[in-house]
Coordinates of C-alpha atoms in Angstrom, one line a residue:
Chain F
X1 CA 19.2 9.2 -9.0
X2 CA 21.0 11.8 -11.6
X3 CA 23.7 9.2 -12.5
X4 CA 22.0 6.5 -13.9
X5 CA 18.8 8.5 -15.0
X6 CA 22.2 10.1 -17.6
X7 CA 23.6 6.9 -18.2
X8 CA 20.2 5.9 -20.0
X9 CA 20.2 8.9 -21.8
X10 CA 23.6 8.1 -22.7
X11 CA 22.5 4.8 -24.3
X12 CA 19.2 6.1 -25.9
X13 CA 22.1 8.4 -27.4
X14 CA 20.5 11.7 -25.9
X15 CA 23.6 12.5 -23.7
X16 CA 25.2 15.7 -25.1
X17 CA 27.2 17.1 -21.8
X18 CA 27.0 17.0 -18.1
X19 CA 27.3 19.5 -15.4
X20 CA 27.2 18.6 -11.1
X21 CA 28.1 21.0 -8.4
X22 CA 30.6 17.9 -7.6
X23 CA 32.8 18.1 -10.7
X24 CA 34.4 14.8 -9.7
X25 CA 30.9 13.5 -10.6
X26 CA 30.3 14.5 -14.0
X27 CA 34.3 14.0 -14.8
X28 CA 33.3 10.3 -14.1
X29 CA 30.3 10.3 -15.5
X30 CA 31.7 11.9 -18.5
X31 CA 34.3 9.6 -18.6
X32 CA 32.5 6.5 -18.6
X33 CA 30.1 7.5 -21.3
X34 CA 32.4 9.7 -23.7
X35 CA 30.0 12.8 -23.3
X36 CA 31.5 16.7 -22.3
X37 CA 31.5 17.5 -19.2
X38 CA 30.3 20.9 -18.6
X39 CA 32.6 23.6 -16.4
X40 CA 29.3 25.9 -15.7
X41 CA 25.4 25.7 -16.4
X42 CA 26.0 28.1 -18.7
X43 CA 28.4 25.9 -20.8
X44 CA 26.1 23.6 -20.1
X45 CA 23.0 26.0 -22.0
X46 CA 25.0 26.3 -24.9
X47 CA 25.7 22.7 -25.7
X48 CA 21.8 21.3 -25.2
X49 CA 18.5 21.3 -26.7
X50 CA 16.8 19.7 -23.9
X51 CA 18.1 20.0 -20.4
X52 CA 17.4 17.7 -17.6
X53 CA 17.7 19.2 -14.0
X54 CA 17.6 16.4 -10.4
X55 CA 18.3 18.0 -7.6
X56 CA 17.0 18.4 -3.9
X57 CA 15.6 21.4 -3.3
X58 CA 12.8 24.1 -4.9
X59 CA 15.8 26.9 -4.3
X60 CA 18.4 25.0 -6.0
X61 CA 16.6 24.4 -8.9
X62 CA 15.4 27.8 -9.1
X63 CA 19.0 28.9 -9.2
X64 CA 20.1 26.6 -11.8
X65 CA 17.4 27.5 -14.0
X66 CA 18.6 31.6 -13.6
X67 CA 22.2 30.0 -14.0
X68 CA 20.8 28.4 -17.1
X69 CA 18.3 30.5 -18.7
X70 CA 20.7 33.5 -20.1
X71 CA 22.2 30.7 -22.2
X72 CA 19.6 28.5 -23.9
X73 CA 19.0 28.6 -27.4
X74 CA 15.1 29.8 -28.5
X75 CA 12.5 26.6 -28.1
X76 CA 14.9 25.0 -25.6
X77 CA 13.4 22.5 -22.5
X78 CA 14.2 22.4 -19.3
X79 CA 13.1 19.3 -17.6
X80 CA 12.9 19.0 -13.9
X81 CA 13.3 15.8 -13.2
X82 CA 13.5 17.2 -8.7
X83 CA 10.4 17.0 -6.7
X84 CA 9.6 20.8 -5.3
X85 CA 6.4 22.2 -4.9
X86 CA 4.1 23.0 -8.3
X87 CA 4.5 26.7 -7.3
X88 CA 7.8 26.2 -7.2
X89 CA 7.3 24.7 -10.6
X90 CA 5.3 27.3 -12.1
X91 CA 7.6 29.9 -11.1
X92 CA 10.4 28.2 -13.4
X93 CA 8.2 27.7 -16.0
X94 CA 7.4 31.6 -16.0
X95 CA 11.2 32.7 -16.0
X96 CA 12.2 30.0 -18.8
X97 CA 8.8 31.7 -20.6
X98 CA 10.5 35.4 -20.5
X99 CA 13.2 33.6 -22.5
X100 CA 11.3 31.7 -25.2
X101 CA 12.4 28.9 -23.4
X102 CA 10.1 25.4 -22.1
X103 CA 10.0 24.1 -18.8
X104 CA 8.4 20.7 -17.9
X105 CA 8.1 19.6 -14.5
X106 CA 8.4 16.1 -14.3
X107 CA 9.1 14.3 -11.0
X108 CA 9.7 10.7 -10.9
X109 CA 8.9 7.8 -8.7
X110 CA 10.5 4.3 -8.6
X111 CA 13.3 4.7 -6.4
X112 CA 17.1 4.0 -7.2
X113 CA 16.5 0.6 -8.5
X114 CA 13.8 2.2 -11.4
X115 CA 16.5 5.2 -12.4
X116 CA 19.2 2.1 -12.9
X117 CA 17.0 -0.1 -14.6
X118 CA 14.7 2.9 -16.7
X119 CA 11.4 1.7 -15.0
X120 CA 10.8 5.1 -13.4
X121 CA 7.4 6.2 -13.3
X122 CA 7.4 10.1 -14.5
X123 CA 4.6 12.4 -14.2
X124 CA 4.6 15.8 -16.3
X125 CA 3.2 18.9 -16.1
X126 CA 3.2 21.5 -18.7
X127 CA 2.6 22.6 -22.1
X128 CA 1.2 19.6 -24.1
X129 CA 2.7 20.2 -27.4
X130 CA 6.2 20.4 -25.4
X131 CA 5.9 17.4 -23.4
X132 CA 5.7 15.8 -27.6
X133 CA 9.2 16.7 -28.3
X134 CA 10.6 15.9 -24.9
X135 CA 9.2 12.6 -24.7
X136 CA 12.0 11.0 -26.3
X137 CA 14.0 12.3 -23.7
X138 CA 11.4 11.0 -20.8
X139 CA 11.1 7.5 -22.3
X140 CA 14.7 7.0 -22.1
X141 CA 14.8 7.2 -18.3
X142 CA 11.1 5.6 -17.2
X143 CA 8.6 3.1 -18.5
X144 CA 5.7 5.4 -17.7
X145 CA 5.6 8.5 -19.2
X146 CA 2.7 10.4 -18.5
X147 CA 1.4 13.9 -19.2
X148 CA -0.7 15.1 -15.9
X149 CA -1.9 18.8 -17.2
X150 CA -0.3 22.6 -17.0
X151 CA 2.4 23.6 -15.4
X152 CA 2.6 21.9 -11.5
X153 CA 0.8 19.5 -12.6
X154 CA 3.4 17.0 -12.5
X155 CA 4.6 18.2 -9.1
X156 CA 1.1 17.7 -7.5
X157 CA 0.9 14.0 -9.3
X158 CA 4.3 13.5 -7.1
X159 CA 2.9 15.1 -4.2
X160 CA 0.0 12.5 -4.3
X161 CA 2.6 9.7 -4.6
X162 CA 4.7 11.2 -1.6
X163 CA 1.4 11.0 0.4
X164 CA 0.6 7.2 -0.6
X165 CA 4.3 6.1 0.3
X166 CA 3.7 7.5 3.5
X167 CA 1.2 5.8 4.3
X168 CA 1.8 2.6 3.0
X169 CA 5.2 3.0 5.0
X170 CA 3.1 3.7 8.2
X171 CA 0.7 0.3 7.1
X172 CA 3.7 -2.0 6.4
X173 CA 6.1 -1.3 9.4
X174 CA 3.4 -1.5 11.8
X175 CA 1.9 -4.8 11.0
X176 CA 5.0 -6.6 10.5
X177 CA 6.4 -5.1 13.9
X178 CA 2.9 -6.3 15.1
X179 CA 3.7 -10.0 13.5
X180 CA 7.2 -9.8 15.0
X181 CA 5.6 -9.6 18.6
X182 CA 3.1 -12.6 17.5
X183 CA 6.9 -14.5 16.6
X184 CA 5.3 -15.1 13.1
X185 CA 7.7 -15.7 10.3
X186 CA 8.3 -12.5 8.3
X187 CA 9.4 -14.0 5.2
X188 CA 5.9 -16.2 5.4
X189 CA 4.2 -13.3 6.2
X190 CA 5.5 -11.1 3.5
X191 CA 4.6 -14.1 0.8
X192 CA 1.2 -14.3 2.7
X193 CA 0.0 -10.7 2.4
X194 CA 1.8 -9.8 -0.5
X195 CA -0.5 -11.9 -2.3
X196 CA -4.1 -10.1 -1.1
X197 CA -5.4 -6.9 -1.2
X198 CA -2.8 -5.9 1.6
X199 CA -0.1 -6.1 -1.4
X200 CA 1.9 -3.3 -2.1
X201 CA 5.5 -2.7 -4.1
X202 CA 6.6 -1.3 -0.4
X203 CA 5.8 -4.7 1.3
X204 CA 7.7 -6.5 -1.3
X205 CA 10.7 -4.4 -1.7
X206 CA 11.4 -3.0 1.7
X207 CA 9.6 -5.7 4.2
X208 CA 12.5 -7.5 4.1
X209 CA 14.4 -4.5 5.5
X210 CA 11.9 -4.6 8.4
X211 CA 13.3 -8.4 8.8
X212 CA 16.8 -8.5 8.9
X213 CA 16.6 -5.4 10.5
X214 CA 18.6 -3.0 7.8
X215 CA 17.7 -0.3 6.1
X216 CA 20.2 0.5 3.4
X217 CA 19.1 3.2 0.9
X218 CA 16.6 3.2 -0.9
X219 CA 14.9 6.7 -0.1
X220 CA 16.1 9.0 2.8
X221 CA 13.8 9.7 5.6
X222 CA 15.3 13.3 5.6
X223 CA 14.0 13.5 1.9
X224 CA 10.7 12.2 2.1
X225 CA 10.3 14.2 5.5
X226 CA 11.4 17.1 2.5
X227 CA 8.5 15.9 0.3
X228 CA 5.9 15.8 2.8
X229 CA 6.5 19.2 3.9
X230 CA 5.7 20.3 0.0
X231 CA 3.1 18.5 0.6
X232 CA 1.5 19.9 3.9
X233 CA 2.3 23.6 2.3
X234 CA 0.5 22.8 -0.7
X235 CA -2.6 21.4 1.5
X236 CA -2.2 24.5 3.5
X237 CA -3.8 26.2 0.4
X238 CA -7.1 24.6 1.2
X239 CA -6.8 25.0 4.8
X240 CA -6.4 21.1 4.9
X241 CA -3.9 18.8 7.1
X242 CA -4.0 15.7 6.4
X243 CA -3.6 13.0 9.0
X244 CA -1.6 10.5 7.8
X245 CA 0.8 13.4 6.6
X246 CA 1.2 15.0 10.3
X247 CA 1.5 11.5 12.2
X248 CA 4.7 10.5 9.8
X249 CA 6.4 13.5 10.2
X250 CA 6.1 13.3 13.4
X251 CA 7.4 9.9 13.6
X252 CA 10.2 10.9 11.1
X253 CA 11.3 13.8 13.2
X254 CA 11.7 11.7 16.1
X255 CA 13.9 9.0 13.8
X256 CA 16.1 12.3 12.3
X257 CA 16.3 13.2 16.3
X258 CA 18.4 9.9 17.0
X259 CA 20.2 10.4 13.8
X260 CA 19.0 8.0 11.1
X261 CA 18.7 10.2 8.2
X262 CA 21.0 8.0 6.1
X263 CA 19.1 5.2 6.4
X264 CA 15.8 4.1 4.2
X265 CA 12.1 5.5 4.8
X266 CA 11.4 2.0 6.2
X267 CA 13.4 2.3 9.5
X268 CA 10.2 3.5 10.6
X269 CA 9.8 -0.1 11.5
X270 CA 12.1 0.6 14.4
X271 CA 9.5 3.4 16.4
X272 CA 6.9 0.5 15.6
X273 CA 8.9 -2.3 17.6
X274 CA 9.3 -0.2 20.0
X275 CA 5.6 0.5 21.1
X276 CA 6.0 -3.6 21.1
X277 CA 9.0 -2.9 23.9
X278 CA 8.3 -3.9 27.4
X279 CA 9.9 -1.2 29.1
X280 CA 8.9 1.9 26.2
X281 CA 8.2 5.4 27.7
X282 CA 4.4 5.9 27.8
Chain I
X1 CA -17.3 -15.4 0.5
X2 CA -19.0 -18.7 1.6
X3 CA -20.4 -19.2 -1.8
X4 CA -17.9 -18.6 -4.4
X5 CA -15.7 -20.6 -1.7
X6 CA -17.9 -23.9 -1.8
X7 CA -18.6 -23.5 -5.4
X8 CA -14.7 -23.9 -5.9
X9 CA -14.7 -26.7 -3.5
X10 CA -17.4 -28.5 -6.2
X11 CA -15.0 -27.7 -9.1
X12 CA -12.3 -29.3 -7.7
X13 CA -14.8 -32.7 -6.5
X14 CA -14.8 -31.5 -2.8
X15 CA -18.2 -30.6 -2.0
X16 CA -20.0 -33.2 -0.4
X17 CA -22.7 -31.6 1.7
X18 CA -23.5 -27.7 2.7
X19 CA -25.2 -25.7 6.1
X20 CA -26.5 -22.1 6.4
X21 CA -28.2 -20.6 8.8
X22 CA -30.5 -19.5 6.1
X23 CA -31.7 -22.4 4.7
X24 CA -32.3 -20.9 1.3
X25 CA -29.0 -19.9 0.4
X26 CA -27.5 -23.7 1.1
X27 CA -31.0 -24.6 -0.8
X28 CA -29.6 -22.6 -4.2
X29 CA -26.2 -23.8 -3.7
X30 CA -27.4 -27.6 -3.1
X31 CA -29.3 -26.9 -6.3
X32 CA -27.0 -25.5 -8.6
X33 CA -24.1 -27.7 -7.6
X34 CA -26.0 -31.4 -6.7
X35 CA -24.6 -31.6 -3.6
X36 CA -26.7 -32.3 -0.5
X37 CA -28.1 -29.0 2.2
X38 CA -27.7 -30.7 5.5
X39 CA -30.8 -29.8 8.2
X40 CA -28.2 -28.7 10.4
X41 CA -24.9 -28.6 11.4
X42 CA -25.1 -31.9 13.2
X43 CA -26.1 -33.7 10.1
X44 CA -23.4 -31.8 8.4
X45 CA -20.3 -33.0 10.6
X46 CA -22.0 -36.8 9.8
X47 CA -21.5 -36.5 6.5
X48 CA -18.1 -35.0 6.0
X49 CA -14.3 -35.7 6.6
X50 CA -13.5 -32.3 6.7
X51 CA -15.7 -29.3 7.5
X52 CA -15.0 -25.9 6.3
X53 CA -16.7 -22.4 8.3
X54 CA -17.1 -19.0 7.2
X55 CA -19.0 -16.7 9.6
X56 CA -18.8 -13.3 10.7
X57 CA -17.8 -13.1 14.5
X58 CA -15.9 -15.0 17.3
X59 CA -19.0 -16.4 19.1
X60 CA -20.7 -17.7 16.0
X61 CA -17.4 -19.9 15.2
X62 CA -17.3 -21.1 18.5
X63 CA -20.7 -21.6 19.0
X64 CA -20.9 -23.7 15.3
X65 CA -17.7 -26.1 16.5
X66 CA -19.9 -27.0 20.1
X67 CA -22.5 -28.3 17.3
X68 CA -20.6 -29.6 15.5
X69 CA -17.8 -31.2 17.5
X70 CA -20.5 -34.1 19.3
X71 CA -21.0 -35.5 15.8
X72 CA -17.3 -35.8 13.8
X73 CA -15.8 -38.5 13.1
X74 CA -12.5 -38.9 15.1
X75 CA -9.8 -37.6 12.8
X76 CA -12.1 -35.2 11.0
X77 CA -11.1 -31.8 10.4
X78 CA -12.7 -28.4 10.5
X79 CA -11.3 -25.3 8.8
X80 CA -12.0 -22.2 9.6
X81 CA -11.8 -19.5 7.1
X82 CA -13.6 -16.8 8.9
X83 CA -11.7 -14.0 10.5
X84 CA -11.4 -14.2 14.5
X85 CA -8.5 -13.5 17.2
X86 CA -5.8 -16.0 17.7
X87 CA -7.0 -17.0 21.5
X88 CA -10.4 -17.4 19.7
X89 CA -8.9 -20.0 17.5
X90 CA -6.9 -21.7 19.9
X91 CA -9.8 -21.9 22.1
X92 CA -11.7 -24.4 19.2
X93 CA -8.8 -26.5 18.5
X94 CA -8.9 -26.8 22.1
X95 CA -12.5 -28.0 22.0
X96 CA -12.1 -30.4 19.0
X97 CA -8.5 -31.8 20.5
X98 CA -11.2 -33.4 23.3
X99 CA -13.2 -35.3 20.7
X100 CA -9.3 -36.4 18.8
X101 CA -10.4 -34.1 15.8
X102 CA -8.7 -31.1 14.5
X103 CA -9.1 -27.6 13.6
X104 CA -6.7 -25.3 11.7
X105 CA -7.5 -21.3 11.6
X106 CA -7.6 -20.4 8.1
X107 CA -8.2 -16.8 7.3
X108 CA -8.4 -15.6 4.0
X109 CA -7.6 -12.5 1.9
X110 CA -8.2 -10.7 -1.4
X111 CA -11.6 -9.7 -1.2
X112 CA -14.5 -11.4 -3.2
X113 CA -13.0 -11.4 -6.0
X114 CA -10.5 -13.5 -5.2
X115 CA -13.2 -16.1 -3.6
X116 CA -14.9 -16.1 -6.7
X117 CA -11.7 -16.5 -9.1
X118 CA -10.1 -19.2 -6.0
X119 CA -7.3 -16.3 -5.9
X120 CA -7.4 -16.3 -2.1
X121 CA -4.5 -16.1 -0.1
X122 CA -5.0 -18.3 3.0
X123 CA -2.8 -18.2 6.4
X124 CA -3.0 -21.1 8.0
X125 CA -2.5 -22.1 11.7
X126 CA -2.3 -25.8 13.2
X127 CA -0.7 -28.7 13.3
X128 CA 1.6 -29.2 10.4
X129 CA 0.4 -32.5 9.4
X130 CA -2.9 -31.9 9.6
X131 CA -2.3 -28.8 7.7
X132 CA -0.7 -31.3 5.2
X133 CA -4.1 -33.7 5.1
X134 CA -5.7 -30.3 4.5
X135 CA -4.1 -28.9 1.7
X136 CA -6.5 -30.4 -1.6
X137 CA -9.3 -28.7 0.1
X138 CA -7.3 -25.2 0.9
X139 CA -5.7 -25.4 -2.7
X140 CA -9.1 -25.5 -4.4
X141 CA -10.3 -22.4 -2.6
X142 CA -6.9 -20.4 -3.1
X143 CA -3.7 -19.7 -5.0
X144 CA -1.7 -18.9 -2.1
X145 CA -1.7 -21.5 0.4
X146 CA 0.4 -21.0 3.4
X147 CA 1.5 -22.6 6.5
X148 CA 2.2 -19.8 9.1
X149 CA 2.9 -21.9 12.7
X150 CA 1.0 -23.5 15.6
X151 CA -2.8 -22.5 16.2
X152 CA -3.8 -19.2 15.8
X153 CA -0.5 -18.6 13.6
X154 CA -3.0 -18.3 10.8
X155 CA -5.3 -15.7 12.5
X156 CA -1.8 -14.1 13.7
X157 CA -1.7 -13.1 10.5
X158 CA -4.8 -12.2 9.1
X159 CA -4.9 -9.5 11.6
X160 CA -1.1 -8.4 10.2
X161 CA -3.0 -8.2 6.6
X162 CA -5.9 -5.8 8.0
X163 CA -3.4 -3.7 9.6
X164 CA -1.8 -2.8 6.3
X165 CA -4.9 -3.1 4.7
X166 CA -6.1 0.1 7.0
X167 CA -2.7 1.8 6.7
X168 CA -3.0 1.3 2.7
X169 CA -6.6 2.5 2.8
X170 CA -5.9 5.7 4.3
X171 CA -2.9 6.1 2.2
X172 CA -4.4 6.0 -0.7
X173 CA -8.0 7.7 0.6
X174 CA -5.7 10.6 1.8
X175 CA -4.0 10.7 -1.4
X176 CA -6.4 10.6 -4.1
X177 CA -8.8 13.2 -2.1
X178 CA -5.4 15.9 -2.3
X179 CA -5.4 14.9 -6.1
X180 CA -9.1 15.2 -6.1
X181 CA -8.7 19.5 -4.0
X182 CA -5.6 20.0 -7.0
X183 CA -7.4 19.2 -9.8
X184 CA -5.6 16.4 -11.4
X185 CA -7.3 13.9 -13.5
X186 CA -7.6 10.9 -10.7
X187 CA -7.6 8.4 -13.6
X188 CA -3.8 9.4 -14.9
X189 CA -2.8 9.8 -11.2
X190 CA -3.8 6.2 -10.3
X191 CA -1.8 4.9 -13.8
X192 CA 0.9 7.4 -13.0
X193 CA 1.2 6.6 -9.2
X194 CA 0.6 2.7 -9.6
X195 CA 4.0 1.7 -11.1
X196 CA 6.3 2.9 -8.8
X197 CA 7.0 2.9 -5.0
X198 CA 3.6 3.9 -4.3
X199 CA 2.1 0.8 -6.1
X200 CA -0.8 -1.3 -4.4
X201 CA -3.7 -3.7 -4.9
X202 CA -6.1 -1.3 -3.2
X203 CA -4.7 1.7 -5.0
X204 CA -5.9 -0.1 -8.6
X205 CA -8.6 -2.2 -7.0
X206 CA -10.4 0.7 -5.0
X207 CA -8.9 4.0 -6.6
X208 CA -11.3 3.7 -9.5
X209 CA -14.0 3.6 -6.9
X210 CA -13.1 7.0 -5.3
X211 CA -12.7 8.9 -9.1
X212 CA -16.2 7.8 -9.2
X213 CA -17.7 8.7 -5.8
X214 CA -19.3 4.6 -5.7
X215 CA -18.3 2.3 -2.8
X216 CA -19.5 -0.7 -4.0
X217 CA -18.8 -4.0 -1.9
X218 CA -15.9 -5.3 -1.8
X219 CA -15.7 -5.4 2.5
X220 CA -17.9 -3.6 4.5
X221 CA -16.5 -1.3 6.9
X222 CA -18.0 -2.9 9.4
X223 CA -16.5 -5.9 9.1
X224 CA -13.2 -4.2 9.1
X225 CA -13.9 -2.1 11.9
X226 CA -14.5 -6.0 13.5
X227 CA -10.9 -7.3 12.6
X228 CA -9.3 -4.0 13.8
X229 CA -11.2 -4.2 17.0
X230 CA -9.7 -7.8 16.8
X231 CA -6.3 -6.6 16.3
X232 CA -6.4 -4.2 19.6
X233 CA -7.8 -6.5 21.4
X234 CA -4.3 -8.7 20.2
X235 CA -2.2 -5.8 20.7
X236 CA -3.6 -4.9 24.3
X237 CA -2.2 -8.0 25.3
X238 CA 1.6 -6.3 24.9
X239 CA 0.4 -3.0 26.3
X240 CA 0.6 -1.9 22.5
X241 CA -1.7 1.1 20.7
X242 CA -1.6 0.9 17.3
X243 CA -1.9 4.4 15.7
X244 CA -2.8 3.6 12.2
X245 CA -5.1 1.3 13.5
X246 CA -6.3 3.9 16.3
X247 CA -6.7 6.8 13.4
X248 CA -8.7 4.1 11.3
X249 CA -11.3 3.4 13.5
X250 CA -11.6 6.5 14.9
X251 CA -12.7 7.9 11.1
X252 CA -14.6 4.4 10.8
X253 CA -16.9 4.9 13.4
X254 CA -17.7 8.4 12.0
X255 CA -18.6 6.6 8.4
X256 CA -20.7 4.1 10.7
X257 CA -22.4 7.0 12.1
X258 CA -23.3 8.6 9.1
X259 CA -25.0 4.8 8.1
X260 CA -22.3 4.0 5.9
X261 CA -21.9 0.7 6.7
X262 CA -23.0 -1.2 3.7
X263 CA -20.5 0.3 1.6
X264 CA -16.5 -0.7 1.0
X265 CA -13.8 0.4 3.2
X266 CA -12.8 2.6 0.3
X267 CA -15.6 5.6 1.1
X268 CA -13.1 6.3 3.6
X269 CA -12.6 8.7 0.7
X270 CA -15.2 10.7 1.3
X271 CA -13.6 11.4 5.2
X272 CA -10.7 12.6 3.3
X273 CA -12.9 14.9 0.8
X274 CA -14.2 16.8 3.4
X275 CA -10.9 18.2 4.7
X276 CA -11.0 19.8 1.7
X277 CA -14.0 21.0 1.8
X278 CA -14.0 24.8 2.3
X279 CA -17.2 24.8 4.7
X280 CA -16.0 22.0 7.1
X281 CA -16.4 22.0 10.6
X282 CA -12.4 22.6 12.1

């Protein structure tokens, strides 16, 4: 995602320096857009106004934004552009605070075909008047830029859209596994549906996965499993599971179990074949 | 659906004659369109080429083709656009094959709405060149007009489309009642959430709904529960259990209980509410 999410900041001419834990990344990165490339976060601090962080995990981006925060000029912004959990969030927000710093949490949706083309959908939480001067920034890397409320707020608009993927994963790959045992037509089904109130960007864009029976990336199942598990801690807070939550990571733990964490969120269509398979294990 | 359906059929100079079982709604349609309410269905299949139904349950179709069937004209044709199981279906072109008339299975989707704008996706099952013969009085009643295989094909996949439309249903349910416990603004979320991978008809169609706690029809949720029964019954016959479909009318029947049956498939919200709520029964 971080690559071409930069490259659009690059041509919206917001692309000061870059820093990755892989320096062979930013070197290339830096070298195909003419921009630094940092050695350190720190480095990094120094150079930029505004900041944009993508990574994986709520502790990595808490570390960067300790690596970072020494180093920031007064009134800088961090945007996190990662999806962690909005305490995770709101913990950031506090430390860049002690500093006279910004923090905005702003997770993204749209997949690696909206961060290429600048479609992505980004939803922000934080202080209103600094989500203002940042949304230059925002508009060069997604077509809808929209402020959610304080601080997590952004993170819990993400979590929401974690939860509806799911879901709409767990619709999709079991009714076309269910057509596949009729011996319908998938393509004709896909045009079919897709035109009704079964339609869905999922059906669309990764029912033809289900059909020739790949599942290049796209979005990790080991990454949305991630997400979910934000997810099920934030519900914990209300004492709530949520079913459709529980049953995919259940299913997804079974997928990561016979190794298919490199492949796309919609190999779920394979456990739905199978409950299709004469000789399954009941 | 019936009478945005035959109102369509008039627009295009279809509409010849009309049947109901209440004989004062084809009263108000003969009236406001000029076409002729037959006495009954025998009278109907006299004075038509092609016949199209719309009914709610298997028996009903069936039952309306034995009155019909005596009284067609050989090469006539009835279309069914209600929604019943595949063997269903097969089992009337079976009947109207005797009298050397046919039958396609013509489910529909997109809601009443989309009867009402001829929007409709239709799947179609038959005999391809009847299906051909067909297609004036299919394309005036919808925009998406498709041919899906041999009889039943068309039912084949209408039970596909209610399958994602439960999955969707309780992904976005699920989703907008965690939004709903956070304390995000549900009408941001659905903008926020509805351009990217999460993006659905139901999510902009229904969503609206939940933020206002009215589930207006739309499609009842008994009528769904209906299809899905439909679909396990198709299922059963590979030894297959659905789970989204299993968790979906497992929290239907609890809306049914509560007399919820007269509202849209969306109040599944309210389901979702309550695992929120901080006096639920656990």
């Amino acid at each position: 995602m971080g690559y071409p999410m930069a490259r659009n900041l690059h041509q919206a001419g917001l692309l000061a320096a870059v820093w990755n834990r892989t320096p062979a990344k930013a070197a290339r990165l830096a070298q195909d857009t003419g921009c630094r490339a940092a050695a350190t976060p720190a480095e990094l601090a120094q150079q930029c106004d505004v900041v944009v962080l993508c990574v994986s995990a709520d502790q990595d981006m808490l570390d960067l934004v300790q690596m970072l925060a020494p180093h920031l000029a007064a009134n800088a912004i961090v945007i996190d552009c990662s999806t962690v959990s909005a305490q995770t969030a709101q913990a950031a927000a506090q430390t860049l605070a002690a500093r006279q710093c910004a923090f905005l949490d702003c997770p993204v949706s749209g997949g690696t075909e909206g961060a290429q083309q600048g479609t992505l959908s980004i939803m922000c939480g934080g202080d209103p008047a600094v989500f203002e001067r940042a949304r230059p920034v925002l508009e060069a890397m997604g077509r809808r830029v929209l402020y959610m409320g304080p601080s997590g707020s952004g993170q819990a608009t993400k979590a929401v859209n974690q939860i509806m993927v799911a879901g709409i994963n767990q619709a999709v790959s079991e009714a076309l596994a269910f057509a596949q045992a009729c011996g319908l037509p998938l393509d004709r089904v896909i045009e079919a549906t897709s035109g009704g109130a079964a339609a869905s960007w999922f059906l669309v864009h990764r029912g033809p996965n289900m059909q020739r029976g790949e599942f290049p990336l796209g979005f990790k199942v080991g990454l949305h499993d991630k997400d979910l598990e934000i997810v099920q801690r934030m519900a914990a807070e209300y004492n709530a599971q949520l079913p459709v939550v529980e049953m995919t990571r259940l299913h997804y733990r079974r997928l990561l179990a016979v190794g298919q964490d490199n492949e796309d969120i919609s190999s779920l269509f394979r456990l739905k074949q199978a409950l299709f398979a004469p000789d399954r294990q009941t």
